Amino acid sequence: LLRRRCNAEMALRDDIPEGVLAMLAVPGLRVERVRKLHAELGIDSVDALEAAAREGRLAATRGFGPALE
């Protein structure tokens, strides 16, 4: 069971850019929000997230607001 779980996690990590996984370390970002940022805005790293926040693109995305920026 553990081996299958590790294989599944490794396969998932292969499909997700490393920068997207790094965004999970940002306080206030849960998996759902990271997934939405990547899917809707193409944000794939913490640097891209910071740039989007500075440009005001996060506030324009449903479910996000100025408090997150």
PDB file of C-alpha atoms in Angstrom:
ATOM      1  CA  LEU A   1       0.000   0.000   0.000  1.00  0.00           C
ATOM      2  CA  LEU A   2       2.767   2.437   0.912  1.00  0.00           C
ATOM      3  CA  ARG A   3       4.646   1.621  -2.277  1.00  0.00           C
ATOM      4  CA  ARG A   4       1.560   2.317  -4.418  1.00  0.00           C
ATOM      5  CA  ARG A   5       1.048   5.614  -2.631  1.00  0.00           C
ATOM      6  CA  CYS A   6       4.669   6.661  -3.220  1.00  0.00           C
ATOM      7  CA  ASN A   7       4.406   5.743  -6.894  1.00  0.00           C
ATOM      8  CA  ALA A   8       1.205   7.759  -7.211  1.00  0.00           C
ATOM      9  CA  GLU A   9       2.778  10.765  -5.500  1.00  0.00           C
ATOM     10  CA  MET A  10       5.842  10.561  -7.728  1.00  0.00           C
ATOM     11  CA  ALA A  11       3.651  10.417 -10.833  1.00  0.00           C
ATOM     12  CA  LEU A  12       1.682  13.423  -9.577  1.00  0.00           C
ATOM     13  CA  ARG A  13       4.891  15.366  -8.932  1.00  0.00           C
ATOM     14  CA  ASP A  14       5.991  14.631 -12.502  1.00  0.00           C
ATOM     15  CA  ASP A  15       2.801  16.304 -13.770  1.00  0.00           C
ATOM     16  CA  ILE A  16       3.076  19.381 -11.537  1.00  0.00           C
ATOM     17  CA  PRO A  17       5.841  21.955 -12.015  1.00  0.00           C
ATOM     18  CA  GLU A  18       8.213  22.204  -9.057  1.00  0.00           C
ATOM     19  CA  GLY A  19       7.432  25.906  -8.644  1.00  0.00           C
ATOM     20  CA  VAL A  20       3.742  25.153  -8.196  1.00  0.00           C
ATOM     21  CA  LEU A  21       4.574  22.777  -5.360  1.00  0.00           C
ATOM     22  CA  ALA A  22       6.788  25.459  -3.803  1.00  0.00           C
ATOM     23  CA  MET A  23       3.778  27.808  -3.667  1.00  0.00           C
ATOM     24  CA  LEU A  24       2.230  25.506  -1.066  1.00  0.00           C
ATOM     25  CA  ALA A  25       4.778  26.900   1.417  1.00  0.00           C
ATOM     26  CA  VAL A  26       3.241  30.387   1.115  1.00  0.00           C
ATOM     27  CA  PRO A  27       1.064  31.136   4.164  1.00  0.00           C
ATOM     28  CA  GLY A  28      -2.622  31.311   3.256  1.00  0.00           C
ATOM     29  CA  LEU A  29      -2.344  29.228   0.094  1.00  0.00           C
ATOM     30  CA  ARG A  30      -4.039  25.871   0.181  1.00  0.00           C
ATOM     31  CA  VAL A  31      -3.941  23.250  -2.528  1.00  0.00           C
ATOM     32  CA  GLU A  32      -7.214  24.463  -4.052  1.00  0.00           C
ATOM     33  CA  ARG A  33      -5.964  28.035  -4.372  1.00  0.00           C
ATOM     34  CA  VAL A  34      -2.609  26.994  -5.817  1.00  0.00           C
ATOM     35  CA  ARG A  35      -4.399  24.796  -8.346  1.00  0.00           C
ATOM     36  CA  LYS A  36      -6.696  27.678  -9.334  1.00  0.00           C
ATOM     37  CA  LEU A  37      -3.817  30.151  -9.673  1.00  0.00           C
ATOM     38  CA  HIS A  38      -1.939  27.754 -11.907  1.00  0.00           C
ATOM     39  CA  ALA A  39      -4.962  26.822 -14.036  1.00  0.00           C
ATOM     40  CA  GLU A  40      -6.502  30.275 -14.442  1.00  0.00           C
ATOM     41  CA  LEU A  41      -3.507  32.610 -14.373  1.00  0.00           C
ATOM     42  CA  GLY A  42      -0.689  30.296 -15.409  1.00  0.00           C
ATOM     43  CA  ILE A  43       1.250  31.050 -12.232  1.00  0.00           C
ATOM     44  CA  ASP A  44       3.917  28.399 -11.889  1.00  0.00           C
ATOM     45  CA  SER A  45       6.331  29.728  -9.261  1.00  0.00           C
ATOM     46  CA  VAL A  46       6.566  31.865  -6.151  1.00  0.00           C
ATOM     47  CA  ASP A  47       8.229  34.598  -8.234  1.00  0.00           C
ATOM     48  CA  ALA A  48       5.343  34.555 -10.714  1.00  0.00           C
ATOM     49  CA  LEU A  49       2.906  34.674  -7.798  1.00  0.00           C
ATOM     50  CA  GLU A  50       4.652  37.734  -6.382  1.00  0.00           C
ATOM     51  CA  ALA A  51       4.599  39.453  -9.773  1.00  0.00           C
ATOM     52  CA  ALA A  52       0.881  38.706 -10.206  1.00  0.00           C
ATOM     53  CA  ALA A  53       0.167  40.134  -6.763  1.00  0.00           C
ATOM     54  CA  ARG A  54       2.119  43.321  -7.530  1.00  0.00           C
ATOM     55  CA  GLU A  55       0.241  43.705 -10.822  1.00  0.00           C
ATOM     56  CA  GLY A  56      -3.146  43.251  -9.124  1.00  0.00           C
ATOM     57  CA  ARG A  57      -4.026  40.092 -11.063  1.00  0.00           C
ATOM     58  CA  LEU A  58      -4.852  38.138  -7.893  1.00  0.00           C
ATOM     59  CA  ALA A  59      -7.496  40.613  -6.768  1.00  0.00           C
ATOM     60  CA  ALA A  60      -9.176  40.295 -10.165  1.00  0.00           C
ATOM     61  CA  THR A  61      -9.505  36.515  -9.718  1.00  0.00           C
ATOM     62  CA  ARG A  62     -12.663  35.197  -8.106  1.00  0.00           C
ATOM     63  CA  GLY A  63     -11.993  33.899  -4.594  1.00  0.00           C
ATOM     64  CA  PHE A  64      -8.954  36.084  -4.107  1.00  0.00           C
ATOM     65  CA  GLY A  65      -8.826  39.591  -2.813  1.00  0.00           C
ATOM     66  CA  PRO A  66      -6.566  42.360  -1.599  1.00  0.00           C
ATOM     67  CA  ALA A  67      -5.969  40.596   1.726  1.00  0.00           C
ATOM     68  CA  LEU A  68      -4.126  37.760  -0.007  1.00  0.00           C
ATOM     69  CA  GLU A  69      -1.920  40.133  -1.990  1.00  0.00           C
TER      70      GLU A  69
END
